[in-house]
Structure formats: structure tokens, C-alpha cells
Coordinates of C-alpha atoms and ligand atoms in Angstrom, one line a residue:
M60 CA 2.2 130.8 35.0
Y61 CA 3.1 134.5 35.5
K62 CA 4.7 137.1 33.3
A63 CA 8.2 138.4 33.9
K64 CA 10.1 141.3 32.3
A65 CA 13.1 140.2 30.3
Y66 CA 15.5 141.1 27.5
S67 CA 15.5 138.8 24.4
A68 CA 17.0 138.5 20.9
A69 CA 14.6 137.9 18.1
S70 CA 17.2 136.6 15.6
A71 CA 21.0 136.2 15.2
S72 CA 21.3 139.7 13.9
S73 CA 18.9 141.6 16.1
P74 CA 19.9 143.5 19.3
L75 CA 18.5 142.4 22.6
A76 CA 15.3 144.2 23.4
S77 CA 12.7 144.5 26.2
T78 CA 10.1 141.7 26.3
S79 CA 7.8 139.8 28.6
I80 CA 8.2 136.0 29.2
A81 CA 6.2 133.3 30.9
R82 CA 7.6 131.7 34.1
R83 CA 6.0 128.8 35.9
D84 CA 4.4 129.1 39.3
P85 CA 6.8 127.3 41.7
T86 CA 6.1 123.6 42.0
E87 CA 6.6 121.5 45.2
T88 CA 10.4 121.5 44.8
D89 CA 10.9 124.9 43.2
V90 CA 12.5 128.1 44.4
Q91 CA 11.3 131.4 42.9
I92 CA 14.1 134.0 42.8
E93 CA 14.0 137.8 42.3
I94 CA 17.1 138.3 40.2
L95 CA 19.4 141.1 41.6
F96 CA 22.4 140.7 39.3
C97 CA 23.2 138.7 36.2
G98 CA 26.7 138.5 34.6
I99 CA 27.3 138.7 30.9
C100 CA 29.3 135.6 29.7
H101 CA 30.8 135.5 26.2
S102 CA 28.7 132.3 25.8
D103 CA 25.6 134.6 25.9
L104 CA 27.0 136.4 22.9
H105 CA 28.0 133.3 21.0
Q106 CA 24.5 131.9 21.6
V107 CA 22.6 135.0 20.8
R108 CA 24.4 135.4 17.5
N109 CA 24.0 131.7 16.7
E110 CA 27.8 131.2 16.5
W111 CA 27.5 127.7 17.9
S112 CA 24.9 126.7 15.2
G113 CA 26.7 123.4 14.5
V114 CA 26.5 122.2 18.2
M115 CA 23.8 124.1 19.9
P116 CA 21.7 126.0 17.4
T117 CA 19.8 129.0 18.9
V118 CA 16.1 129.0 19.3
Y119 CA 14.5 132.5 19.1
P120 CA 13.5 134.5 20.9
C121 CA 16.5 133.8 23.1
V122 CA 16.8 135.1 26.7
P123 CA 20.4 134.5 27.7
G124 CA 22.0 134.7 31.2
H125 CA 23.5 132.0 33.4
E126 CA 25.3 134.0 36.1
I127 CA 22.3 134.7 38.4
V128 CA 22.3 136.0 42.0
G129 CA 19.1 137.1 43.7
R130 CA 16.7 136.8 46.6
V131 CA 14.2 134.0 47.2
T132 CA 10.6 135.3 47.0
K133 CA 8.7 132.0 47.3
V134 CA 9.4 128.3 47.8
G135 CA 7.3 125.1 47.1
A136 CA 6.1 123.1 50.1
G137 CA 8.7 120.4 49.7
V138 CA 11.7 122.8 49.6
T139 CA 14.1 122.4 52.5
K140 CA 17.3 124.3 51.7
F141 CA 15.7 127.8 51.1
K142 CA 13.1 130.1 52.5
A143 CA 11.7 133.5 51.3
G144 CA 14.3 136.2 51.9
D145 CA 17.4 134.1 51.5
L146 CA 20.1 135.0 49.0
A147 CA 20.4 132.4 46.2
A148 CA 22.2 131.8 43.0
V149 CA 21.7 129.8 39.8
G150 CA 24.4 128.9 37.2
C151 CA 24.4 127.2 33.8
M152 CA 22.1 124.3 34.6
V153 CA 18.5 124.1 35.9
D154 CA 17.8 120.4 35.8
S155 CA 19.1 116.9 35.2
D156 CA 17.7 113.4 35.6
G157 CA 19.3 112.8 39.0
T158 CA 19.6 109.1 38.3
C159 CA 22.4 108.5 35.7
P160 CA 26.0 107.7 36.7
A161 CA 27.1 111.3 36.1
C162 CA 24.4 112.7 38.4
K163 CA 25.2 110.1 41.1
E164 CA 28.8 111.3 41.1
G165 CA 27.7 114.9 41.4
L166 CA 28.7 115.6 37.8
E167 CA 25.4 116.9 36.5
Q168 CA 27.1 118.8 33.7
F169 CA 27.7 115.3 32.0
C170 CA 24.1 114.1 32.5
P171 CA 22.6 113.1 29.1
N172 CA 19.3 114.6 30.3
M173 CA 20.7 117.8 31.7
T174 CA 18.8 121.1 31.0
L175 CA 20.9 124.3 30.5
T176 CA 19.5 127.5 32.0
Y177 CA 18.6 128.9 28.5
N178 CA 18.1 127.7 25.0
F179 CA 17.3 124.1 26.1
P180 CA 14.0 122.3 26.0
D181 CA 11.8 123.4 28.9
K182 CA 10.3 120.3 30.5
H183 CA 7.6 122.4 32.4
L184 CA 6.4 125.0 29.9
G185 CA 7.5 123.6 26.5
G186 CA 9.6 125.7 24.2
V187 CA 13.0 126.5 25.5
T188 CA 14.3 127.7 28.9
Y189 CA 14.8 131.4 29.4
G190 CA 17.9 132.7 31.3
G191 CA 18.8 135.4 33.7
Y192 CA 18.3 138.6 31.7
S193 CA 15.0 138.8 33.5
E194 CA 13.5 140.0 36.7
S195 CA 12.8 136.5 38.1
V196 CA 13.4 132.8 37.6
V197 CA 11.9 129.6 39.0
V198 CA 14.3 126.7 39.5
D199 CA 14.3 123.3 41.2
E200 CA 16.1 123.6 44.6
R201 CA 18.6 121.0 43.5
F202 CA 20.1 123.6 41.1
V203 CA 20.0 126.5 43.5
L204 CA 23.2 127.5 45.3
R205 CA 23.8 129.2 48.6
V206 CA 25.6 132.5 48.5
P207 CA 28.2 133.4 51.2
G208 CA 27.0 136.4 53.1
N209 CA 30.2 138.3 53.0
L210 CA 30.5 138.8 49.2
D211 CA 29.5 141.7 47.0
L212 CA 26.5 140.5 45.0
A213 CA 27.3 142.1 41.7
G214 CA 30.8 140.5 41.8
T215 CA 29.3 137.2 42.9
A216 CA 27.0 136.6 39.9
P217 CA 29.9 135.8 37.5
L218 CA 31.2 133.1 39.9
L219 CA 28.2 131.0 38.7
C220 CA 29.8 130.5 35.3
A221 CA 33.2 132.2 34.9
G222 CA 34.1 131.0 38.5
I223 CA 33.1 127.4 38.3
T224 CA 34.3 126.9 34.7
T225 CA 37.9 127.9 35.8
Y226 CA 37.8 126.4 39.3
S227 CA 36.7 123.0 38.2
P228 CA 39.5 122.1 35.8
M229 CA 42.1 123.5 38.2
R230 CA 40.8 121.1 40.9
H231 CA 40.5 118.2 38.4
W232 CA 44.1 118.6 37.2
G233 CA 45.4 119.2 40.8
V234 CA 46.7 122.7 40.5
T235 CA 48.6 123.3 43.7
K236 CA 51.4 125.2 45.4
G237 CA 54.8 125.0 43.6
Q238 CA 53.3 124.5 40.2
K239 CA 53.6 126.8 37.2
V240 CA 50.2 127.6 35.8
G241 CA 49.4 129.6 32.6
V242 CA 46.1 131.5 31.9
V243 CA 45.5 132.5 28.3
G244 CA 43.1 135.4 27.7
L245 CA 42.4 137.9 30.4
G246 CA 38.6 138.2 30.1
G247 CA 35.8 137.1 32.3
L248 CA 36.9 133.5 32.7
G249 CA 40.7 134.4 32.5
H250 CA 40.6 136.9 35.4
M251 CA 38.8 134.4 37.6
A252 CA 41.4 131.7 36.6
V253 CA 44.2 134.1 37.8
K254 CA 42.5 134.6 41.1
F255 CA 42.0 130.9 41.7
A256 CA 45.5 129.8 40.5
H257 CA 47.0 132.5 42.8
A258 CA 44.8 131.4 45.8
L259 CA 45.8 127.8 45.2
G260 CA 49.4 128.8 45.5
A261 CA 50.6 128.3 41.9
H262 CA 53.2 130.5 40.2
T263 CA 50.7 132.1 37.8
V264 CA 51.6 133.5 34.3
V265 CA 49.0 135.4 32.2
F266 CA 49.2 135.4 28.4
T267 CA 47.4 138.4 26.9
T268 CA 47.1 140.0 23.5
S269 CA 46.3 143.3 25.3
P270 CA 49.4 145.2 26.5
G271 CA 47.0 147.5 28.4
K272 CA 46.0 144.7 30.8
V273 CA 49.5 144.0 32.2
D274 CA 49.1 146.0 35.4
D275 CA 45.7 144.6 36.0
A276 CA 46.9 141.0 35.6
L277 CA 49.6 141.6 38.2
R278 CA 47.0 143.2 40.6
L279 CA 44.7 140.3 40.1
G280 CA 47.4 137.9 41.3
A281 CA 49.6 137.0 38.3
D282 CA 53.4 136.6 39.1
E283 CA 54.3 137.3 35.4
V284 CA 52.6 138.6 32.3
V285 CA 53.5 137.7 28.7
I286 CA 52.3 139.6 25.7
S287 CA 51.4 136.5 23.5
R288 CA 52.2 138.3 20.2
D289 CA 55.8 138.6 21.3
A290 CA 57.5 135.4 20.1
N291 CA 60.7 135.9 22.1
A292 CA 58.8 136.4 25.3
M293 CA 56.8 133.3 24.6
Q294 CA 60.0 131.2 23.9
K295 CA 61.4 132.0 27.3
H296 CA 58.7 129.8 28.9
A297 CA 59.1 126.8 26.5
G298 CA 58.6 123.4 28.2
S299 CA 57.9 124.9 31.7
F300 CA 54.2 124.7 32.5
N301 CA 52.4 122.1 34.6
F302 CA 49.0 123.3 33.5
I303 CA 47.6 126.0 31.1
L304 CA 44.0 127.1 31.0
D305 CA 43.0 128.5 27.6
A306 CA 40.0 130.9 28.0
V307 CA 40.1 132.6 24.6
S308 CA 36.8 133.2 22.8
A309 CA 38.2 133.6 19.3
E310 CA 40.5 131.8 16.8
H311 CA 44.2 131.6 17.9
D312 CA 47.2 129.2 17.6
I313 CA 47.1 126.8 20.5
N314 CA 50.3 125.0 19.3
A315 CA 52.2 128.0 20.6
Y316 CA 50.9 127.1 24.1
L317 CA 51.2 123.3 23.8
G318 CA 54.9 124.0 23.3
L319 CA 55.1 125.8 26.6
L320 CA 54.0 122.7 28.6
A321 CA 56.5 120.7 30.6
R322 CA 56.6 116.8 30.4
D323 CA 53.1 115.4 31.2
G324 CA 51.7 118.9 31.3
N325 CA 48.1 119.6 30.4
L326 CA 46.4 122.3 28.5
T327 CA 42.7 122.6 29.1
L328 CA 40.4 124.5 26.8
V329 CA 37.5 126.3 28.4
G330 CA 37.2 128.9 25.7
A331 CA 34.8 127.8 22.9
P332 CA 35.6 129.6 19.7
E333 CA 33.2 129.2 16.8
K334 CA 35.7 127.4 14.4
P335 CA 37.8 124.3 14.9
F336 CA 41.6 124.8 15.0
P337 CA 44.6 122.6 13.9
V338 CA 46.7 120.8 16.5
S339 CA 50.2 119.6 15.7
A340 CA 50.8 116.0 16.8
F341 CA 54.4 116.9 17.6
S342 CA 53.3 119.6 20.1
L343 CA 51.7 116.8 22.0
L344 CA 53.9 113.7 21.6
F345 CA 57.2 115.5 22.5
G346 CA 56.7 115.6 26.2
R347 CA 53.7 113.3 26.5
R348 CA 51.6 116.4 26.8
S349 CA 47.8 116.4 26.8
L350 CA 45.1 118.6 25.5
S351 CA 41.6 118.5 27.0
G352 CA 38.5 120.5 27.6
S353 CA 36.2 121.2 30.5
P354 CA 32.6 122.3 30.6
I355 CA 31.3 124.4 33.7
G356 CA 31.1 122.2 36.8
G357 CA 28.7 120.1 38.9
I358 CA 26.4 121.5 41.6
A359 CA 28.4 120.2 44.6
E360 CA 31.6 121.6 43.2
T361 CA 29.9 124.9 42.4
Q362 CA 28.9 125.2 46.0
E363 CA 32.4 124.3 47.0
M364 CA 33.7 127.1 44.7
L365 CA 31.3 129.6 46.2
D366 CA 32.3 128.6 49.7
F367 CA 36.0 128.8 48.7
C368 CA 35.3 132.4 47.4
G369 CA 33.6 133.3 50.7
A370 CA 36.6 132.0 52.7
H371 CA 39.1 133.8 50.5
G372 CA 37.1 137.0 49.8
I373 CA 37.2 136.3 46.1
T374 CA 34.7 137.9 43.7
S375 CA 34.7 138.9 40.0
D376 CA 35.9 142.4 39.1
V377 CA 32.8 143.8 37.5
E378 CA 31.5 146.8 35.6
V379 CA 27.9 147.1 36.7
I380 CA 25.6 148.2 33.9
P381 CA 21.8 148.7 33.5
M382 CA 20.0 146.1 31.3
Q383 CA 19.5 148.9 28.7
K384 CA 23.3 148.9 28.0
V385 CA 23.5 145.2 27.2
N386 CA 24.0 145.7 23.4
E387 CA 26.9 148.2 24.0
A388 CA 28.4 145.6 26.4
Y389 CA 28.3 142.9 23.7
E390 CA 30.2 145.2 21.3
R391 CA 32.9 145.8 23.9
L392 CA 33.1 142.0 24.6
V393 CA 33.9 141.4 20.9
K394 CA 36.8 143.9 21.3
A395 CA 38.2 142.2 24.4
D396 CA 37.3 145.4 26.2
V397 CA 35.8 144.4 29.6
K398 CA 37.3 144.8 33.1
Y399 CA 36.6 142.0 33.7
R400 CA 33.0 141.1 33.6
F401 CA 29.8 143.0 33.0
S402 CA 27.2 142.5 35.7
I403 CA 23.7 143.6 35.0
D404 CA 21.9 145.4 37.8
M405 CA 18.4 144.0 37.4
A406 CA 16.8 146.9 39.3
S407 CA 17.1 148.6 35.9
L408 CA 14.4 146.4 34.5
K409 CA 11.8 147.7 37.0
G410 CA 9.6 150.8 36.4
Ligands
NAP1851 P1 35.7 137.4 27.4 O1 35.4 138.0 28.7 O2 35.2 138.0 26.1 O3 37.3 137.1 27.3 C1 37.9 136.5 26.2 C2 39.3 136.9 26.2 O4 40.0 136.2 25.1 C3 39.5 138.4 25.8 O5 39.4 139.2 26.9 C4 40.9 138.4 25.2 O6 41.9 138.4 26.3 C5 41.0 137.0 24.6 N1 40.8 137.1 23.1 C6 39.7 137.6 22.5 N2 39.9 137.6 21.1 C7 41.1 137.1 20.9 C8 41.9 136.7 19.8 N3 41.4 137.0 18.5 N4 43.1 136.2 19.9 C9 43.6 135.9 21.1 N5 42.9 136.2 22.3 C10 41.7 136.8 22.2 O7 35.0 135.9 27.3 P2 34.7 134.9 28.5 O8 33.3 135.2 29.0 O9 35.8 134.9 29.5 O10 34.6 133.5 27.7 C11 35.7 133.0 27.1 C12 35.4 131.8 26.2 O11 35.0 130.7 27.1 C13 34.2 132.0 25.3 O12 34.4 131.3 24.1 C14 33.0 131.4 26.1 O13 32.0 130.9 25.3 C15 33.7 130.2 26.7 N6 33.1 129.6 27.9 C16 33.2 128.3 28.1 C17 32.6 127.7 29.2 C18 32.8 126.2 29.4 O14 32.0 125.6 30.1 N7 33.9 125.7 28.9 C19 31.9 128.5 30.1 C20 31.8 129.8 29.9 C21 32.4 130.4 28.8 P3 43.3 139.3 26.1 O15 42.8 140.7 25.9 O16 43.9 139.1 27.5 O17 44.0 138.7 25.0
ZN1852 ZN1 29.0 131.3 30.8

């Protein structure tokens, strides 16, 4: 074991603060990574504040962070895909059993024995896993991704969660040229969804509660922008969408969006608000519409997404911050005030 600098929360109400954590020495199949950038996902905030206590209660101290990009510093003797000096990335998962039907299909996110990057039982050290708000991490090579060499690293980190979480359902539901696709909520996930929907050739419409984000939405690739609090503007799109991705972090009326789906259209929730919300049966049965959800994505698809981003020059639009500004960043996330992802420059943890 060795010590690594990190930022952790001691309770649901305490700010994140500097600490030191134990990391394992790399085993035969492990890759040790010096973290260069780590994105801030709204899930980090939900988890730190124990807002998902009913589903995934937080164990303290909590070191969040699952949008990790860095450089390999050491590899175990059995590692074949990486060597010291390579760029590498880690997302929301760090382990799975590798033998269940989900793993065999490359869908590790559905493995019953999957280990999330933080706040999950740590099979090596006991306690819970610690995430990327840290100077280094040690991960089995099966869960380490290759980073295309042409992408800005600060903007690449958010691809590991915001990227794959929006890319995966679009591929699953077959988003393609000629379709009309809606994206609800222009935050970290939402702005990646706009870039992917645009790159896949769909007519892309952004729904936002923030009039100040209209110009940005168009610049990011939207064909149209609707202020979702404007009922008349919403009504103009009734019954017209093939697919809508809802990436909102807080309570809102999803029936308003179900009504915008065309026949057989699908609305996929990727946003994970704290409280359940009502769904009108009629919003679904008129038009044989469906409502579904989607969690992150498998490792093979995450690599596919990174390679797609390399080929299309896609990264996240980031505000790079030092680790010491993380609590300020969280306050801005709550106010939907981020353009469009915070990316922590981990060099700020040194010294
Ligand atoms: P974010 O950057 O904070 O963006 C959320 C956006 O939702 C805001 O920018 C805002 O967009 C909109 N919004 C916020 N409060 C709202 C309200 N009261 N009513 C309507 N709209 C509101 O968050 P994120 O990191 O993209 O994450 C979004 C959600 O996805 C979170 O709940 C997160 O936990 C979840 N998530 C899920 C997965 C998964 O695997 N499914 C993975 C990662 C994250 P506008 O200003 O445009 O309205
Ligand atoms: Zn995330």
C-alpha cells in the first residue's frame, strides 16, 4: 500500500477537504495511473450529499470522481495493453466478475458483482473504493481505457461518464440521420448528448430552463432550442420526436416531454433526481410511447465512444479548476451554472 493525496467529504453536510488515502500497490493485472484531470459529475454531488440514500447510501469519508484521465506510471507483470508513460482513462467502474452473462456480452454495467469507482466495497483493501479526486489510482487493466492522442485531456476526462452515459442510449435506441432527437437539460450530460446527436446526423432540439444557454446550445450543435418553461413553444413540438434523452438532475414534469414523442418514440432517463416523479399512463399509451432508463455503458462501448470522439474531434466544453475550488464548483452545479463541465487540474494537488 502507499499513500495518495485526495479530497474527501467527512459527512453529507461537510465540504470536501484535503486528505490522504491508501492505494494498493499494483497487482499482476493492475495499472497505476497518475491522474491529470478528473471531471465533476452531478452524481459526485448527489453521492457526497447522500441524496441517493435509499438506493446507494454514502459511506464516509467519500472520495468521489469517475471521469479520470492520466498517465500510466507502473503496470503489473501480466498487463499487456498499457506501459508506463501511456495515456489512460478510467470511468465509473473498476471491476466486475467477468463471468456473468452481462460481462460476457460486454455489458459490465449490469454485472451483479460490478464495482463502482467510488463508494463501493473495495475487494482489495476492504472499506469502500475511492475515486478520482486524487493524485493517483490503481485499476485492473480490463477497466482502463485508451485515450485518442489528438484530444485535449481536460476535455476528455468528462467523456468517461457524461460521454458514455449519453452515447450508449443513443446507440441502443438507434439514433441516426433523419430522426428528431430532444435533449432535456443543458448541463454536463446534456451538452455531450447534443454533440453526439448532432454527430450522428439527427435533427437535435435542446430543452432548457436557462434562456442564457440558447446561443451555446446552437454552437454545440443544436438545430433548435426550446425554453421549457414556455408552454406554447413546447406545444409546437407535440408528437414529433423519435427519441428524447432526459439529463435533468432535479425534479421536473416528464409528462410534458412524453407528450412530445411521436408514435413508438422513446424517452430515456439518464438524469437521476433524488425523488420519484409521477408518470401519466395516457402520456405513454397514446402513441405506444416508451419510457426507459440507462446507466453509464460497458467497457467496449466506452472505448468505441472514445474512438468516435477521437475521429470526430469531440471533447467536453470544460471550465478547468484547481482542486481547492471544488466546493465552489458544487454550489454552481446546484444552480445549473456550469459551462458545461468542471474538470479538475490535478496538478493543483501537488506541493
Ligand atoms: P448538471 O451538469 O448539473 O446538469 C443538469 C442540468 O439539468 C442543468 O444544467 C439544468 O439544465 C437542468 N436542471 C437543473 N435543475 C433543474 C430543474 N429544477 N428543472 C429543470 N431542469 C433543471 O448535471 P450532470 O452531471 O449532467 O448530471 C445530470 C443528471 O444525470 C444527474 O442527476 C446525475 O446524477 C445523472 N447521471 C446519471 C448517469 C447515469 O448513468 N444514468 C451518469 C451520470 C450522471 P438547463 O439549465 O439547461 O435547464
Ligand atoms: Zn458521472
